[in-house]
Coordinates of C-alpha atoms and ligand atoms in Angstrom, one line a residue:
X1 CA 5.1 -37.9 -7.6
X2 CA 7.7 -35.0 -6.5
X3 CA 7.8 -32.5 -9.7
X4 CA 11.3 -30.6 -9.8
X5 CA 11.4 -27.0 -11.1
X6 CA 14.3 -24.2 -11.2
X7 CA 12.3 -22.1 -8.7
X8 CA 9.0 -22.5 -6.5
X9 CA 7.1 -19.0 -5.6
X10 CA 4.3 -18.6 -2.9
X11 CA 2.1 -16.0 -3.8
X12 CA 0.9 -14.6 -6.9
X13 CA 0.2 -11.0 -6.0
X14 CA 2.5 -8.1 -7.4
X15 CA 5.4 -9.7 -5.6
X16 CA 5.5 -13.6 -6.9
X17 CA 4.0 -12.7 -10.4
X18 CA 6.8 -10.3 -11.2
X19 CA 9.6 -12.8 -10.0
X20 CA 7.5 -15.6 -11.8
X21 CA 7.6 -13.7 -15.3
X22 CA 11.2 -12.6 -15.0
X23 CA 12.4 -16.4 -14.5
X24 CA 10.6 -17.8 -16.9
X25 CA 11.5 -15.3 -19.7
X26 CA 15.1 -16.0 -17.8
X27 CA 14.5 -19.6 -19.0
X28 CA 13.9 -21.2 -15.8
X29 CA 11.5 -23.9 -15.0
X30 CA 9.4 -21.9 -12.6
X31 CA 6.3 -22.9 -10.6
X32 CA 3.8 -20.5 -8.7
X33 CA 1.4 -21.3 -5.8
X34 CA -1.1 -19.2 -5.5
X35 CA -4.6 -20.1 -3.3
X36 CA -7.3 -17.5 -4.2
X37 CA -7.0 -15.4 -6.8
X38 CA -4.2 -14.2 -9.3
X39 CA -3.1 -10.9 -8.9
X40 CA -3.2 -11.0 -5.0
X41 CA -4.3 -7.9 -2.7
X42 CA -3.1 -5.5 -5.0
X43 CA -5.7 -6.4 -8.1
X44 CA -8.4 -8.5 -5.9
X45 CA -9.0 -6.4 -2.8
X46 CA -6.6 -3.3 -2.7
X47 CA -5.0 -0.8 -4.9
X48 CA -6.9 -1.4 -8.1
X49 CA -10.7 -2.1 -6.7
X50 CA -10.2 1.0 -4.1
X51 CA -9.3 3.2 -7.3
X52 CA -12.6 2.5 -9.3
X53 CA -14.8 3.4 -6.2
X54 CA -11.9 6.7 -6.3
X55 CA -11.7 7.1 -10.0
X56 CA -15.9 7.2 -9.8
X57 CA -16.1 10.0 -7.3
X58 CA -13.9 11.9 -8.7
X59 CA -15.9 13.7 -11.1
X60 CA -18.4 14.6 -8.5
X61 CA -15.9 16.1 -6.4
X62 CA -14.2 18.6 -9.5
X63 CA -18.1 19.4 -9.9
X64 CA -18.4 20.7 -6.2
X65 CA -15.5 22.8 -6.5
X66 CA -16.4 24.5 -9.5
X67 CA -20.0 24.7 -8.3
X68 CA -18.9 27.0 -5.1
X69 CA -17.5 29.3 -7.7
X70 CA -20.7 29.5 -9.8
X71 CA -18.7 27.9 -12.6
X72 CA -20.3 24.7 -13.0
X73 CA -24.0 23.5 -12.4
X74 CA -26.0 20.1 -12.2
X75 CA -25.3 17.0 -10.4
X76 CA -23.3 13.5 -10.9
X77 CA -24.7 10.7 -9.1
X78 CA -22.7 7.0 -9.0
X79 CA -24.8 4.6 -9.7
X80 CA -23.2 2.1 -6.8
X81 CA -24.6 -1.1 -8.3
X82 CA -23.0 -0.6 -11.5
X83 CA -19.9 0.3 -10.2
X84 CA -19.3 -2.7 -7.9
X85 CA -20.4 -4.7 -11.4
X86 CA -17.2 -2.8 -13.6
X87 CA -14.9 -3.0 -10.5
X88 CA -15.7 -7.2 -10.3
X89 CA -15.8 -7.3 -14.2
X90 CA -12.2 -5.3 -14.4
X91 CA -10.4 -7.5 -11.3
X92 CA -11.9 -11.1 -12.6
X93 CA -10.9 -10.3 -16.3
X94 CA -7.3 -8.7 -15.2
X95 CA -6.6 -11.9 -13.3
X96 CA -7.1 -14.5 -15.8
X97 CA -5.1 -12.3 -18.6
X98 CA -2.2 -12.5 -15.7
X99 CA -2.8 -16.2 -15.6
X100 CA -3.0 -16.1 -19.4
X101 CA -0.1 -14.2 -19.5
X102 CA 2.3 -16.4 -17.0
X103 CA 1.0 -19.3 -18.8
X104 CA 2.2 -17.9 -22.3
X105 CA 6.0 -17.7 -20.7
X106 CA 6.3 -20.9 -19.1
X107 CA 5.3 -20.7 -15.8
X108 CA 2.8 -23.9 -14.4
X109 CA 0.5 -22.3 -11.9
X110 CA -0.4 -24.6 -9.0
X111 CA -3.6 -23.3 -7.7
X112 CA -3.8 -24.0 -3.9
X113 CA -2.3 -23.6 -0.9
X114 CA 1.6 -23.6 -0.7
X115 CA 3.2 -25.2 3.0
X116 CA 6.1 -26.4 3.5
X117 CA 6.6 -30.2 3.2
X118 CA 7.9 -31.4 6.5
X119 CA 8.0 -28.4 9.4
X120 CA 9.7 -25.5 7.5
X121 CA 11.4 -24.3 4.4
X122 CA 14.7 -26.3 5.2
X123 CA 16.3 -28.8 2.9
X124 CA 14.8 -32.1 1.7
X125 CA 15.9 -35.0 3.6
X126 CA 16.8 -37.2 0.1
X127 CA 18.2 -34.3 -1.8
X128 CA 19.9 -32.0 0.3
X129 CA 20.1 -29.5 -2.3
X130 CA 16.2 -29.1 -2.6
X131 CA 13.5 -27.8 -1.0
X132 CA 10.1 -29.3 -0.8
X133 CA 6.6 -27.7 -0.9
X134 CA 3.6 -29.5 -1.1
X135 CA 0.5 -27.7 -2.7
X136 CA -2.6 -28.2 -0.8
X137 CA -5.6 -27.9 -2.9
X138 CA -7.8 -29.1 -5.5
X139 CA -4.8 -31.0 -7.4
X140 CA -2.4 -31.4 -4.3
X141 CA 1.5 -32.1 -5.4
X142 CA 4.4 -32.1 -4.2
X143 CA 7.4 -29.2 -5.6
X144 CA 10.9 -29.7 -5.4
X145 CA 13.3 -26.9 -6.0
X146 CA 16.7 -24.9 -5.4
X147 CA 15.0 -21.9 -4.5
X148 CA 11.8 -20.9 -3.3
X149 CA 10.2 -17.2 -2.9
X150 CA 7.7 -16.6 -0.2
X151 CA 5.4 -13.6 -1.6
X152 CA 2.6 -14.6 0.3
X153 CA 1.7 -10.6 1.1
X154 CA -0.9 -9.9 4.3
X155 CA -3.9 -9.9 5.7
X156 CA -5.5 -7.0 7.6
X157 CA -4.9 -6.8 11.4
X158 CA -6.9 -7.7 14.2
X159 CA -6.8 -7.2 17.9
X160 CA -8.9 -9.0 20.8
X161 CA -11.8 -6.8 21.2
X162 CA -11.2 -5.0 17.8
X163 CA -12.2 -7.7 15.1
X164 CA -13.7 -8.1 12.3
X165 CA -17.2 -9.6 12.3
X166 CA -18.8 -9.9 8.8
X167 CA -22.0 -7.7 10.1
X168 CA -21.6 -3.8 10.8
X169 CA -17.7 -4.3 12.0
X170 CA -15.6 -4.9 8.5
X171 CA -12.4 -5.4 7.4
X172 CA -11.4 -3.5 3.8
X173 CA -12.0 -6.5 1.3
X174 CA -16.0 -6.8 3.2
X175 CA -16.5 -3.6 3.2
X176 CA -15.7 -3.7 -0.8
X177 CA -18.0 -6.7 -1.2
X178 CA -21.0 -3.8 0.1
X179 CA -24.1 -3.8 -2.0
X180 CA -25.4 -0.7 -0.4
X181 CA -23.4 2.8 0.7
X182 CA -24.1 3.2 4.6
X183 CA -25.6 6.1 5.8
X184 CA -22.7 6.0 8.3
X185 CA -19.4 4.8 8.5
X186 CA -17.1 4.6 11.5
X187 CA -13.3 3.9 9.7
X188 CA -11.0 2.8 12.9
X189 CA -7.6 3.9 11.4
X190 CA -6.2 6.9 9.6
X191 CA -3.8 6.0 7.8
X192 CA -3.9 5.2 4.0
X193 CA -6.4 2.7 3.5
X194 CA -8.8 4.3 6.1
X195 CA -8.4 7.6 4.3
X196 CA -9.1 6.3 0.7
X197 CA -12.6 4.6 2.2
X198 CA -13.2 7.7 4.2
X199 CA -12.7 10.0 1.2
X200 CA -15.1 7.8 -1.2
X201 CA -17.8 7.6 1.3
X202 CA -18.1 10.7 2.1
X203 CA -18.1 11.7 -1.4
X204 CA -21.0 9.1 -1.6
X205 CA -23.1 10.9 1.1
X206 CA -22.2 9.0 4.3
X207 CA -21.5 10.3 7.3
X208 CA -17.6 9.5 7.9
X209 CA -15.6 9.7 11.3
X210 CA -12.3 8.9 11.4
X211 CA -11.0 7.4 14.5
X212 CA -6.9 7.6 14.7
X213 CA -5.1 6.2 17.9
X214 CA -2.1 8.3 17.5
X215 CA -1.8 11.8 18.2
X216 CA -2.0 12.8 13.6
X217 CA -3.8 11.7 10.8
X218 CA -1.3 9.9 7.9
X219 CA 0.7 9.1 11.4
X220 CA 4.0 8.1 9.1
X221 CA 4.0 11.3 7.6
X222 CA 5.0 14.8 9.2
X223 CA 2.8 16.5 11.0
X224 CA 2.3 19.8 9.4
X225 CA 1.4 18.0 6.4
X226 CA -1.3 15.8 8.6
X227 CA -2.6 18.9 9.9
X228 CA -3.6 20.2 6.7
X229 CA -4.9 17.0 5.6
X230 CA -7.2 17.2 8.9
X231 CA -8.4 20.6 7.7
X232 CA -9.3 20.1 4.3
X233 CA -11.5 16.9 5.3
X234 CA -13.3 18.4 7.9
X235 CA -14.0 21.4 5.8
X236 CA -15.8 18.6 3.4
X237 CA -18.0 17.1 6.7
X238 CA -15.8 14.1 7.4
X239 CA -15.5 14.2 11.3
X240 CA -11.6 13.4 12.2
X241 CA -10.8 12.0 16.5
X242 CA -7.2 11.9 16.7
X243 CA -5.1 10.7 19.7
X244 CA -8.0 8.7 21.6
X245 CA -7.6 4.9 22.0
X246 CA -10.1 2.6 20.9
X247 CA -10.8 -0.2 23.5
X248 CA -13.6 -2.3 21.6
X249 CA -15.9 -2.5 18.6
X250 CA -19.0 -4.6 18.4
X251 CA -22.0 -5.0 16.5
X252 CA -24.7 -4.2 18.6
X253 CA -28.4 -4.6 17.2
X254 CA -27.1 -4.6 13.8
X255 CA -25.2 -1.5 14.0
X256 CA -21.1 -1.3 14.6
X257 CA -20.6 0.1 18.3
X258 CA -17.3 1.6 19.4
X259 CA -16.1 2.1 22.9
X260 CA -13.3 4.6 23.5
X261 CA -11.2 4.0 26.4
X262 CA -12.4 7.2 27.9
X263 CA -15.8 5.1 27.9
X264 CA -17.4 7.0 25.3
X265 CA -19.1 5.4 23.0
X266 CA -19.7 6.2 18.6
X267 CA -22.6 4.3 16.8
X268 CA -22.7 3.7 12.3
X269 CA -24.2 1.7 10.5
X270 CA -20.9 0.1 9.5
X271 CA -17.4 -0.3 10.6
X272 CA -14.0 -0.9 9.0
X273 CA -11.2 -1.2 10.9
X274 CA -8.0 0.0 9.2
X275 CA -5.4 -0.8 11.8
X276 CA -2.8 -2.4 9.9
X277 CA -1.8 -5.3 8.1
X278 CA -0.1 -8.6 9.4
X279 CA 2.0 -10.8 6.8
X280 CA 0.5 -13.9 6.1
X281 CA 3.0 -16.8 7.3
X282 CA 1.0 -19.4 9.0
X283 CA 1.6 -23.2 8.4
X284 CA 4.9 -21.8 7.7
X285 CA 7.0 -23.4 10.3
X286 CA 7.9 -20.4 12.0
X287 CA 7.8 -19.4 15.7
X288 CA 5.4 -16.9 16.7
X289 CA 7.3 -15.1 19.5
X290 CA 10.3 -14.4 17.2
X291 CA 12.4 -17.4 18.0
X292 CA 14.6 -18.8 15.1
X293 CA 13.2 -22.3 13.4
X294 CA 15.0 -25.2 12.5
X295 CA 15.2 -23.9 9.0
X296 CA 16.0 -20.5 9.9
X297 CA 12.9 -18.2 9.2
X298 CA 12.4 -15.9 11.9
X299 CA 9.4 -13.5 12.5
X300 CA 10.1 -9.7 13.5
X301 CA 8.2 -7.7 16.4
X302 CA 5.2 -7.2 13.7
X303 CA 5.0 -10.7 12.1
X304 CA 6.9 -10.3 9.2
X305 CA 9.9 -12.4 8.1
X306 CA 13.1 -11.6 8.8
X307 CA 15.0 -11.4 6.0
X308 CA 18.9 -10.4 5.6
X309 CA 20.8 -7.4 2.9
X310 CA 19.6 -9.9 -0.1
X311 CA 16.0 -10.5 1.1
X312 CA 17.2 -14.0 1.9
X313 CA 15.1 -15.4 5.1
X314 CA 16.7 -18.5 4.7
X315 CA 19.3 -20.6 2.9
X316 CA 17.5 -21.0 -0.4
X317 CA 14.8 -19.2 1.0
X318 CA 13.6 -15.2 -0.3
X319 CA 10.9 -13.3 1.2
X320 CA 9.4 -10.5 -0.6
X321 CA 6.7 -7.8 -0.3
X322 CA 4.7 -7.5 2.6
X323 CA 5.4 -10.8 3.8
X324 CA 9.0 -9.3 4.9
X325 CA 7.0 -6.5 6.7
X326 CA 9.8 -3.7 5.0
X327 CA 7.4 -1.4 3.1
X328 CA 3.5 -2.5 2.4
X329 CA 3.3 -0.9 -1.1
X330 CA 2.3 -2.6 -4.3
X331 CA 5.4 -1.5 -6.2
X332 CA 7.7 -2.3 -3.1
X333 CA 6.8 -5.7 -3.7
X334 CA 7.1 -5.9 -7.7
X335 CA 10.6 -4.0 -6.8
X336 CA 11.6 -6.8 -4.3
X337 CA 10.3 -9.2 -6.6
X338 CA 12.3 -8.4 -10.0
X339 CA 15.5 -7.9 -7.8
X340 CA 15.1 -12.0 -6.1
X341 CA 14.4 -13.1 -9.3
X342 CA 17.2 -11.0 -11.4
X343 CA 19.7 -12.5 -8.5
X344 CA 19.0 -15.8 -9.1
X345 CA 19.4 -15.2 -12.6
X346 CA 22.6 -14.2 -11.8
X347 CA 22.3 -10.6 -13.0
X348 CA 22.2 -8.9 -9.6
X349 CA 24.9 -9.3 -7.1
X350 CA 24.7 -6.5 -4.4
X351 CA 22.7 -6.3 -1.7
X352 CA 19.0 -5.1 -2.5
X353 CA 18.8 -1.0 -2.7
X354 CA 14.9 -0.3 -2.5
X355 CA 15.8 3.6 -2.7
X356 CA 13.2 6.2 -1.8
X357 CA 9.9 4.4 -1.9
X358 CA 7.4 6.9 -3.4
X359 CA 4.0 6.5 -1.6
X360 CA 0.4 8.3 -1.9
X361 CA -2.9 8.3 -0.5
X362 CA -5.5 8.7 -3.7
X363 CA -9.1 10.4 -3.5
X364 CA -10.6 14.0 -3.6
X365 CA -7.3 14.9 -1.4
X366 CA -4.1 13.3 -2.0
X367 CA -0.9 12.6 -0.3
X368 CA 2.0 12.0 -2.0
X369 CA 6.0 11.4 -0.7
X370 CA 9.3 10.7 -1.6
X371 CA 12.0 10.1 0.7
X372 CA 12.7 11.3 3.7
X373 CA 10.3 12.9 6.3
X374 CA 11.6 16.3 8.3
X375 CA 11.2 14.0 11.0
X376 CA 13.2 11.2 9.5
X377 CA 16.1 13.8 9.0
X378 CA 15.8 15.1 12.5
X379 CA 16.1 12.0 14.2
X380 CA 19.0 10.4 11.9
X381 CA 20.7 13.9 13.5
X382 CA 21.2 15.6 10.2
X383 CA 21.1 19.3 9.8
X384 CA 17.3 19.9 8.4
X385 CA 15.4 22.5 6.6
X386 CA 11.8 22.6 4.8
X387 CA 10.6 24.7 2.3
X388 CA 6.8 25.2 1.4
X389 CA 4.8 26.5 -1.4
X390 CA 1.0 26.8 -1.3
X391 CA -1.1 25.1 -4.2
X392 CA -3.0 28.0 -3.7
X393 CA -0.5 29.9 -6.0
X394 CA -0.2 27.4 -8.8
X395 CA -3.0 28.3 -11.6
X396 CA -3.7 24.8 -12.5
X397 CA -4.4 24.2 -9.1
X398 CA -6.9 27.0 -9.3
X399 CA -8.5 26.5 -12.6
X400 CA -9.5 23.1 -11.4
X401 CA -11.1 25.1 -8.0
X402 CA -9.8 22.6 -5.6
X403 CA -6.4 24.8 -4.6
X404 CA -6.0 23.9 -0.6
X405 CA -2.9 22.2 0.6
X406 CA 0.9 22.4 0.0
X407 CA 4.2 21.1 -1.5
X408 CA 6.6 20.3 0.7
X409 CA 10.5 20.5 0.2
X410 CA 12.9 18.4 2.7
X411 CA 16.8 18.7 2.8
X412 CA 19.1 17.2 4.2
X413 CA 22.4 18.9 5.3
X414 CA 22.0 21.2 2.3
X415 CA 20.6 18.8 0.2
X416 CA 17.2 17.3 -1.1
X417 CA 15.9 14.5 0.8
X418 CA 12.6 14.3 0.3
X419 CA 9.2 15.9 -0.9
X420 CA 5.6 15.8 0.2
X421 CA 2.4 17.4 -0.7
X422 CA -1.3 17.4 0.5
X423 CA -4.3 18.6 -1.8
X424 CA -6.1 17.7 -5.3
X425 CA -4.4 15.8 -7.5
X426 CA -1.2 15.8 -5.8
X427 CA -0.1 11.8 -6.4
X428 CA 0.5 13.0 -10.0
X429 CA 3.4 14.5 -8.6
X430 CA 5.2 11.6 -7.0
X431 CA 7.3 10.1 -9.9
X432 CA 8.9 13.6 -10.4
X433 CA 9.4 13.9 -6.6
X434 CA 11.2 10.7 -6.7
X435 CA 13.3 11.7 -9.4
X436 CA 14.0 14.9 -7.9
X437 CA 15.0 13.2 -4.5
X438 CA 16.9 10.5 -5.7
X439 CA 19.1 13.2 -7.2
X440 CA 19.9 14.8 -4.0
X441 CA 20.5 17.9 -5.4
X442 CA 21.8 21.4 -3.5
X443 CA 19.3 24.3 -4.2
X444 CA 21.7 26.1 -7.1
X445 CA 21.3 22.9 -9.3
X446 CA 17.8 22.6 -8.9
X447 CA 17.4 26.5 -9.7
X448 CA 18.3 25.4 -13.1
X449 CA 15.6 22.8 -13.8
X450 CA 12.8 23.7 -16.4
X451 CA 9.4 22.6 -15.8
X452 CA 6.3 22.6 -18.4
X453 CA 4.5 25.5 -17.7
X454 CA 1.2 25.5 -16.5
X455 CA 1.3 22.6 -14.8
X456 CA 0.8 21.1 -11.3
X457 CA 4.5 20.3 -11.3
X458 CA 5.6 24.1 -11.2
X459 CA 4.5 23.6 -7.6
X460 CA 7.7 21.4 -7.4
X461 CA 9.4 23.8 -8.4
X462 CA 8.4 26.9 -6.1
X463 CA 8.8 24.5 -3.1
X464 CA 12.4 23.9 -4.0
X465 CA 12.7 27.3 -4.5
X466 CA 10.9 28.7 -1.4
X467 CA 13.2 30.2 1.5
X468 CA 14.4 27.4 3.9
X469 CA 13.3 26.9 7.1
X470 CA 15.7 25.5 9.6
X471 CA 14.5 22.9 12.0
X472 CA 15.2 21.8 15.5
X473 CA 15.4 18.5 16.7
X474 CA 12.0 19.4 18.9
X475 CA 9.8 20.9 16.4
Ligands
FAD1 P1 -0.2 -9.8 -2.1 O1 -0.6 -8.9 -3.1 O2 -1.0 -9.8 -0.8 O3 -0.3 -11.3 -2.7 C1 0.0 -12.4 -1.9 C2 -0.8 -13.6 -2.5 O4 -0.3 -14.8 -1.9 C3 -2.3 -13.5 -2.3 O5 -2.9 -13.7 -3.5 C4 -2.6 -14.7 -1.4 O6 -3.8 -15.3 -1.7 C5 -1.4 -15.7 -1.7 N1 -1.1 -16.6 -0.6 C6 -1.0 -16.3 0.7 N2 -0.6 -17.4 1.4 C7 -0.4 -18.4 0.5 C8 -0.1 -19.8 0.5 N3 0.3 -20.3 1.7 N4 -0.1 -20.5 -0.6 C9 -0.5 -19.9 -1.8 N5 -0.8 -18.6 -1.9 C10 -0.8 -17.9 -0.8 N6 -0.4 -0.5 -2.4 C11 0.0 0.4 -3.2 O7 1.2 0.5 -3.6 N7 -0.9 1.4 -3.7 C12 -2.2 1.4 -3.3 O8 -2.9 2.3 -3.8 C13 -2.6 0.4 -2.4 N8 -3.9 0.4 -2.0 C14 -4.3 -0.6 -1.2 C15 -5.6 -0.6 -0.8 C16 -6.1 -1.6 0.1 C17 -7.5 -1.6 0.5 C18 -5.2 -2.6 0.6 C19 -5.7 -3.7 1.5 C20 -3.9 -2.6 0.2 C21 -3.4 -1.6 -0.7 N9 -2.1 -1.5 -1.1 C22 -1.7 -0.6 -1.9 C23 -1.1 -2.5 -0.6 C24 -0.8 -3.6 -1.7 O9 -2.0 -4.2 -2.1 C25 0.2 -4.6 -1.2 O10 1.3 -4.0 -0.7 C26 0.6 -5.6 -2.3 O11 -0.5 -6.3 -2.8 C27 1.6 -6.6 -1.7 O12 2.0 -7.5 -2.7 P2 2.5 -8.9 -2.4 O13 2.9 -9.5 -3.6 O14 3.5 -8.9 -1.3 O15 1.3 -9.7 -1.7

């Protein structure tokens, strides 16, 4: 028997849930699909789990900085077994309270697979004002609504020869299923999620090297600011290859074997390959080279849906998070998420602003940004200028002995477009950052602003208030 609701989601990470609760408390009659676990990447396999393993090295870290000053003496040790235990514990209980939770405001959770009914998301033959979606599963039924919301996420990315194969060559979510710390670790990929593994193993005592295609660590961010991260992390043993191209990766004899195309060859224990992440549309209906369905969905270069100014990738049809391929952050997708939903509530009529997306890569050394890149500036041809002060000069930086790195001012044509900073503890700066840069404020306006004193944050300040650098299109 068909079941009619207001509004069908797909998904039930950070995207679908937050659509989900804002409909029901909304008052509409909302269904959610979701085929493995509430909470999607984000609790299950991504940000949360990653920052126990962090948040558990972390102490052992402030204790080796203090220690090279004589200040502190002893030893931490993580006890890895117990760990994994509260990370599983935390993630299984946090998904049934969100189930709890949805349940308590209305919304019927379908667990199982959500695919379209006939061969894509188009309008059902008998009511032309519905679409269908049929829930494969334990309980399988059939959905009918106005709108549905694809917040199916992504899955990491694999090429031929560069795959992974459940023994020493892993993806992230087998590598957090480990029941032992490797003595090695090979992490193919150096940008956020290859950093955060890299920076807990090596806290752990493995032997990390970081393989990175491109010519820069963090490749989306600006090169100066990869530099320094390169510095500090070789410094603390991790071994960083930038700008060679891996051609394969194997498990040979129980061990992960990588081939550069140079024809050198790395051997670890263990693997991960970190080398992006591909939205998850299959059974979807939609063409794999890029073509335009029946029902409209469309795929871009790197998999993701296509969707237009209002996130809509088809009539009736949203996509949202990293299933849209437009920012892979968790908070991109809860943004996404509450504007859909707020729009068919009829509270939201413009087109969807995202703003600066603050992001940050967490661990022993951080990275944190909001807005615009130098090189962003540069190459949308406005007039750009940097200024830079060291956390070396910021006491609390120094009192907790881990003072390496930098903050990082970008403007814009005389204004502030962006900030970004590199050492300890630096994603605790981001939500400021943001505020600052969505401002866009000229220098003399900023000059005003009074910031707690001591804190990390004064190193906002004497960024903004550093001499400016002009830059050229080819720096
Ligand atoms: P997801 O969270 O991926 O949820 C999608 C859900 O849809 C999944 O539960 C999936 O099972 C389900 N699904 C898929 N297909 C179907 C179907 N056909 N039917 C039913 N259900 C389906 N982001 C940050 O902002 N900060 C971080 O620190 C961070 N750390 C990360 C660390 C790692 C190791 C990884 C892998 C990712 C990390 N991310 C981080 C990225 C973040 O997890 C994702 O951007 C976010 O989860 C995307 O949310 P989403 O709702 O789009 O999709």
């Amino acid at each position: 028997m068909v079941q009619h609701y207001d509004a069908i989601i797909i998904g039930g990470g950070p995207g679908g849930t937050t659509a989900a609760r804002i409909l029901a408390e909304g008052g509409r009659k909302t269904a959610l699909v979701e085929d493995t676990h509430l909470g999607g990447t984000c609790l299950n396999c991504g940000c949360i789990p990653t920052k126990f393993w962090l948040a558990a090295t972390a102490p052992g870290g402030q204790l080796r900085g203090h220690a090279r000053f004589g200040t502190l003496a002893g030893e931490v040790s993580v006890n890895f077994a117990a760990l994994q235990q509260r990370k599983e514990r935390f993630v299984k209980g946090s998904s049934q309270t969100l189930g709890k939770t949805l349940a308590s405001l209305g919304v019927t959770v379908f667990s199982g697979r959500g695919l379209p009914a006939v061969s894509g998301f188009g309008p059902c033959p008998e009511e032309a004002e519905q679409i269908e979606v049929r829930v494969e599963g334990a309980s399988p039924a059939v959905l009918r609504a106005p709108v549905v919301i694809l917040a199916t996420g992504s899955h990491s990315a694999s090429f031929p020869g560069l795959a992974p194969d459940g023994e020493a060559v892993l993806d992230s979510t087998m590598l957090l299923g480990l029941d032992a710390v490797p003595k090695s670790l090979l992490v193919v990929g150096g940008g956020a999620i290859g950093l955060e593994f890299s920076d807990f193993f090596a806290c752990m005592g493995t032997a990390v090297t970081i393989v990175e295609g491109m010519p820069q660590l963090a490749p989306t961010e600006d090169a100066d600011i990869a530099e320094e991260l390169r510095k500090i992390l070789q410094k603390s043993g991790l071994t960083c290859i930038t700008g060679e191209k891996v051609a394969g990766l194997i498990t040979r004899d129980g061990k992960a074997e990588l081939t550069f195309e140079n024809g050198q060859t790395l051997v670890a224990e263990k693997a991960l390959l970190a080398v992006g992440r591909k939205a998850n549309t299959a059974g979807f209906g939609v063409s794999p080279s890029g073509e335009k369905t029946a029902t409209g969905l469309c795929l871009d270069r790197r998999g993701g849906i296509v969707t237009d100014e209002c996130l809509h990738a088809a009539p009736g049809v949203y996509a949202v998070g990293d299933v849209n391929g437009r920012t892979l952050l968790a908070h991109a997708a809860d943004h996404q998420g509450a504007y859909v939903a707020r729009r068919i509530l009829g509270r939201e009529e413009g087109p969807y602003r995202s703003g600066p997306v603050p992001s940050c890569v967490f661990g022993q050394t951080e990275l944190m940004r909001a807005g615009k890149t130098a090189r962003e500036v540069l190459a949308g041809g406005g007039a750009c200028a940097v200024s830079k002060a060291p956390l070396m000069a910021n006491p609390i930086a120094q009192a907790h002995a881990s003072s390496a790195g930098f903050v990082k001012a970008v403007w814009e044509n005389g204004r502030l477009a962006g900030m970004a900073a590199v050492g300890h503890g630096v994603s605790h700066l981001v939500t400021a950052a943001q505020l600052l840069v969505l401002g866009g404020f000229a220098p003399e306006t900023l000059e005003a602003f009074m910031f707690a004193h001591p804190t990390l944050d004064e190193a906002l300040r004497a960024a903004l208030t550093a001499p400016q650098a002009g830059m050229a299109a080819d720096s």
